[in-house]
PDB file of C-alpha atoms in Angstrom:
ATOM      1  CA  ARG A   1     -68.754 -34.384  95.033  1.00 39.00           C
ATOM      2  CA  GLY A   2     -66.956 -36.574  92.568  1.00 42.00           C
ATOM      3  CA  GLY A   3     -67.636 -40.095  91.660  1.00 41.00           C
ATOM      4  CA  ALA A   4     -71.536 -40.939  93.783  1.00 41.00           C
ATOM      5  CA  ALA A   5     -72.373 -37.776  91.918  1.00 41.00           C
ATOM      6  CA  ARG A   6     -71.918 -39.401  88.172  1.00 39.00           C
ATOM      7  CA  GLU A   7     -72.969 -42.563  88.436  1.00 40.00           C
ATOM      8  CA  GLY A   8     -76.677 -42.270  87.071  1.00 41.00           C
ATOM      9  CA  ARG A   9     -74.346 -40.879  83.717  1.00 40.00           C
ATOM     10  CA  GLY A  10     -75.527 -42.733  80.915  1.00 42.00           C
ATOM     11  CA  SER A  11     -77.771 -45.008  82.362  1.00 41.00           C
ATOM     12  CA  ALA A  12     -81.811 -45.236  81.003  1.00 42.00           C
ATOM     13  CA  ALA A  13     -84.021 -42.961  80.527  1.00 44.00           C
ATOM     14  CA  PRO A  14     -85.115 -41.106  84.534  1.00 45.00           C
ATOM     15  CA  GLY A  15     -88.009 -43.318  85.484  1.00 44.00           C
ATOM     16  CA  MET A  16     -87.342 -46.622  84.029  1.00 44.00           C
ATOM     17  CA  ASP A  17     -86.757 -49.334  86.668  1.00 47.00           C
ATOM     18  CA  THR A  18     -89.730 -48.085  88.570  1.00 47.00           C
ATOM     19  CA  PRO A  19     -92.816 -50.138  88.806  1.00 51.00           C
ATOM     20  CA  SER A  20     -95.607 -48.505  85.882  1.00 50.00           C
ATOM     21  CA  ALA A  21     -99.009 -48.418  87.533  1.00 45.00           C
ATOM     22  CA  THR A  22    -101.028 -49.932  84.106  1.00 51.00           C
ATOM     23  CA  GLY A  23     -98.620 -53.612  84.851  1.00 54.00           C
ATOM     24  CA  LEU A  24     -99.810 -53.152  88.962  1.00 54.00           C
ATOM     25  CA  GLY A  25    -103.317 -55.004  86.598  1.00 58.00           C
ATOM     26  CA  GLY A  26    -106.094 -55.047  88.918  1.00 63.00           C
ATOM     27  CA  ALA A  27    -104.735 -52.752  92.232  1.00 73.00           C
ATOM     28  CA  ASP A  28    -106.565 -50.005  93.696  1.00 88.00           C
ATOM     29  CA  PRO A  29    -106.928 -46.840  91.202  1.00 89.00           C
ATOM     30  CA  GLN A  30    -105.914 -44.712  94.480  1.00 91.00           C
ATOM     31  CA  LEU A  31    -102.751 -47.120  94.231  1.00 92.00           C
ATOM     32  CA  GLN A  32    -101.838 -46.803  91.202  1.00 91.00           C
ATOM     33  CA  ARG A  33    -102.780 -43.389  90.996  1.00 91.00           C
ATOM     34  CA  PHE A  34    -100.143 -42.428  94.268  1.00 92.00           C
ATOM     35  CA  ILE A  35     -97.633 -45.196  92.030  1.00 93.00           C
ATOM     36  CA  GLU A  36     -98.211 -42.301  89.090  1.00 91.00           C
ATOM     37  CA  VAL A  37     -96.956 -39.735  91.311  1.00 91.00           C
ATOM     38  CA  GLU A  38     -94.213 -40.730  93.291  1.00 95.00           C
ATOM     39  CA  THR A  39     -93.276 -41.494  89.508  1.00 93.00           C
ATOM     40  CA  GLN A  40     -93.196 -38.519  88.470  1.00 91.00           C
ATOM     41  CA  LYS A  41     -92.215 -36.877  91.173  1.00 92.00           C
ATOM     42  CA  GLN A  42     -88.631 -38.817  90.532  1.00 94.00           C
ATOM     43  CA  ARG A  43     -88.505 -37.923  87.710  1.00 90.00           C
ATOM     44  CA  PHE A  44     -88.561 -34.388  88.087  1.00 89.00           C
ATOM     45  CA  GLN A  45     -85.907 -35.457  90.771  1.00 92.00           C
ATOM     46  CA  GLN A  46     -84.059 -36.875  88.437  1.00 92.00           C
ATOM     47  CA  LEU A  47     -84.187 -34.447  85.677  1.00 87.00           C
ATOM     48  CA  VAL A  48     -83.368 -31.502  88.268  1.00 89.00           C
ATOM     49  CA  HIS A  49     -80.142 -33.455  89.813  1.00 92.00           C
ATOM     50  CA  GLN A  50     -79.336 -33.928  85.533  1.00 90.00           C
ATOM     51  CA  MET A  51     -79.573 -29.673  84.701  1.00 90.00           C
ATOM     52  CA  THR A  52     -77.882 -29.077  88.869  1.00 91.00           C
ATOM     53  CA  GLU A  53     -75.304 -31.342  87.912  1.00 93.00           C
ATOM     54  CA  LEU A  54     -74.317 -30.659  84.178  1.00 91.00           C
ATOM     55  CA  CYS A  55     -74.940 -26.594  84.550  1.00 93.00           C
ATOM     56  CA  TRP A  56     -72.492 -27.014  87.283  1.00 92.00           C
ATOM     57  CA  GLU A  57     -69.870 -28.326  86.022  1.00 92.00           C
ATOM     58  CA  LYS A  58     -70.327 -25.683  82.885  1.00 92.00           C
ATOM     59  CA  CYS A  59     -70.405 -22.222  84.487  1.00 93.00           C
ATOM     60  CA  MET A  60     -68.532 -22.580  87.497  1.00 90.00           C
ATOM     61  CA  ASP A  61     -64.816 -22.612  87.853  1.00 84.00           C
ATOM     62  CA  LYS A  62     -63.846 -21.571  91.186  1.00 83.00           C
ATOM     63  CA  PRO A  63     -66.353 -21.238  93.466  1.00 82.00           C
ATOM     64  CA  GLY A  64     -66.195 -18.868  96.005  1.00 83.00           C
ATOM     65  CA  PRO A  65     -68.434 -17.084  98.203  1.00 88.00           C
ATOM     66  CA  LYS A  66     -70.460 -15.199  96.033  1.00 88.00           C
ATOM     67  CA  LEU A  67     -71.501 -16.158  92.701  1.00 88.00           C
ATOM     68  CA  ASP A  68     -70.433 -13.483  89.907  1.00 90.00           C
ATOM     69  CA  SER A  69     -71.740 -12.396  87.004  1.00 92.00           C
ATOM     70  CA  ARG A  70     -70.727 -14.058  84.050  1.00 93.00           C
ATOM     71  CA  ALA A  71     -71.058 -17.171  86.448  1.00 92.00           C
ATOM     72  CA  GLU A  72     -75.183 -16.159  86.513  1.00 92.00           C
ATOM     73  CA  THR A  73     -75.811 -15.923  83.535  1.00 95.00           C
ATOM     74  CA  CYS A  74     -74.573 -18.996  82.107  1.00 95.00           C
ATOM     75  CA  PHE A  75     -76.107 -20.443  84.884  1.00 94.00           C
ATOM     76  CA  VAL A  76     -79.452 -18.723  83.820  1.00 94.00           C
ATOM     77  CA  ASN A  77     -78.979 -19.808  79.851  1.00 96.00           C
ATOM     78  CA  CYS A  78     -78.110 -23.349  80.838  1.00 94.00           C
ATOM     79  CA  VAL A  79     -80.953 -23.389  82.581  1.00 91.00           C
ATOM     80  CA  GLU A  80     -82.958 -22.194  80.029  1.00 94.00           C
ATOM     81  CA  ARG A  81     -81.924 -24.230  76.942  1.00 93.00           C
ATOM     82  CA  PHE A  82     -81.998 -27.878  79.454  1.00 89.00           C
ATOM     83  CA  ILE A  83     -85.116 -26.737  79.165  1.00 89.00           C
ATOM     84  CA  ASP A  84     -85.875 -25.670  75.738  1.00 92.00           C
ATOM     85  CA  THR A  85     -84.610 -29.794  75.310  1.00 90.00           C
ATOM     86  CA  SER A  86     -85.979 -31.172  77.668  1.00 86.00           C
ATOM     87  CA  GLN A  87     -89.051 -29.679  76.160  1.00 91.00           C
ATOM     88  CA  PHE A  88     -88.015 -30.537  72.175  1.00 93.00           C
ATOM     89  CA  ILE A  89     -86.823 -33.948  73.258  1.00 90.00           C
ATOM     90  CA  LEU A  90     -90.114 -34.695  75.081  1.00 88.00           C
ATOM     91  CA  ASN A  91     -92.111 -33.523  71.425  1.00 91.00           C
ATOM     92  CA  ARG A  92     -90.416 -35.657  69.144  1.00 91.00           C
ATOM     93  CA  LEU A  93     -90.880 -38.136  71.548  1.00 88.00           C
ATOM     94  CA  GLU A  94     -94.352 -37.418  71.603  1.00 90.00           C
ATOM     95  CA  GLN A  95     -94.789 -37.175  67.464  1.00 90.00           C
ATOM     96  CA  THR A  96     -92.951 -40.290  66.977  1.00 87.00           C
ATOM     97  CA  GLN A  97     -95.631 -41.627  69.145  1.00 85.00           C
ATOM     98  CA  LYS A  98     -97.986 -41.244  67.126  1.00 84.00           C
ATOM     99  CA  SER A  99     -97.468 -41.251  63.990  1.00 84.00           C
ATOM    100  CA  LYS A 100     -96.565 -45.106  64.842  1.00 77.00           C
ATOM    101  CA  SER A 101     -99.572 -45.760  65.938  1.00 78.00           C
ATOM    102  CA  ALA A 102    -101.800 -43.656  62.912  1.00 74.00           C
ATOM    103  CA  PHE A 103     -99.703 -46.298  61.110  1.00 71.00           C
ATOM    104  CA  SER A 104    -100.055 -49.678  63.339  1.00 71.00           C
ATOM    105  CA  GLU A 105    -103.670 -47.536  62.902  1.00 71.00           C
ATOM    106  CA  SER A 106    -103.533 -47.586  59.071  1.00 71.00           C
ATOM    107  CA  LEU A 107    -102.241 -51.700  58.566  1.00 70.00           C
ATOM    108  CA  SER A 108    -104.924 -52.672  60.554  1.00 69.00           C
ATOM    109  CA  ASP A 109    -107.519 -51.530  58.431  1.00 63.00           C
TER     110      ASP A 109
END
């Protein structure tokens, strides 16, 4: 562990450096769908990695042969809050995007 696990922190949103299927123009629809699915898989893996790292640092005082009940409860709460926060952020971004779209449509009228 250590330095390598921390390199991804503070970077742009997950998946931002991967090419999007929409950027392929007239590419094969099956290829576009494959790229979309793979990009979603990559984003999911990055979220799991972030969540694991965050919750491990927060909940594990001293690793041992067994997970005590305090650490187990901490992990459950940490994961649930991580999911809640991620969902809140996604919902907020969707609302912001919708309001921007509605605003730009009203300007073009």
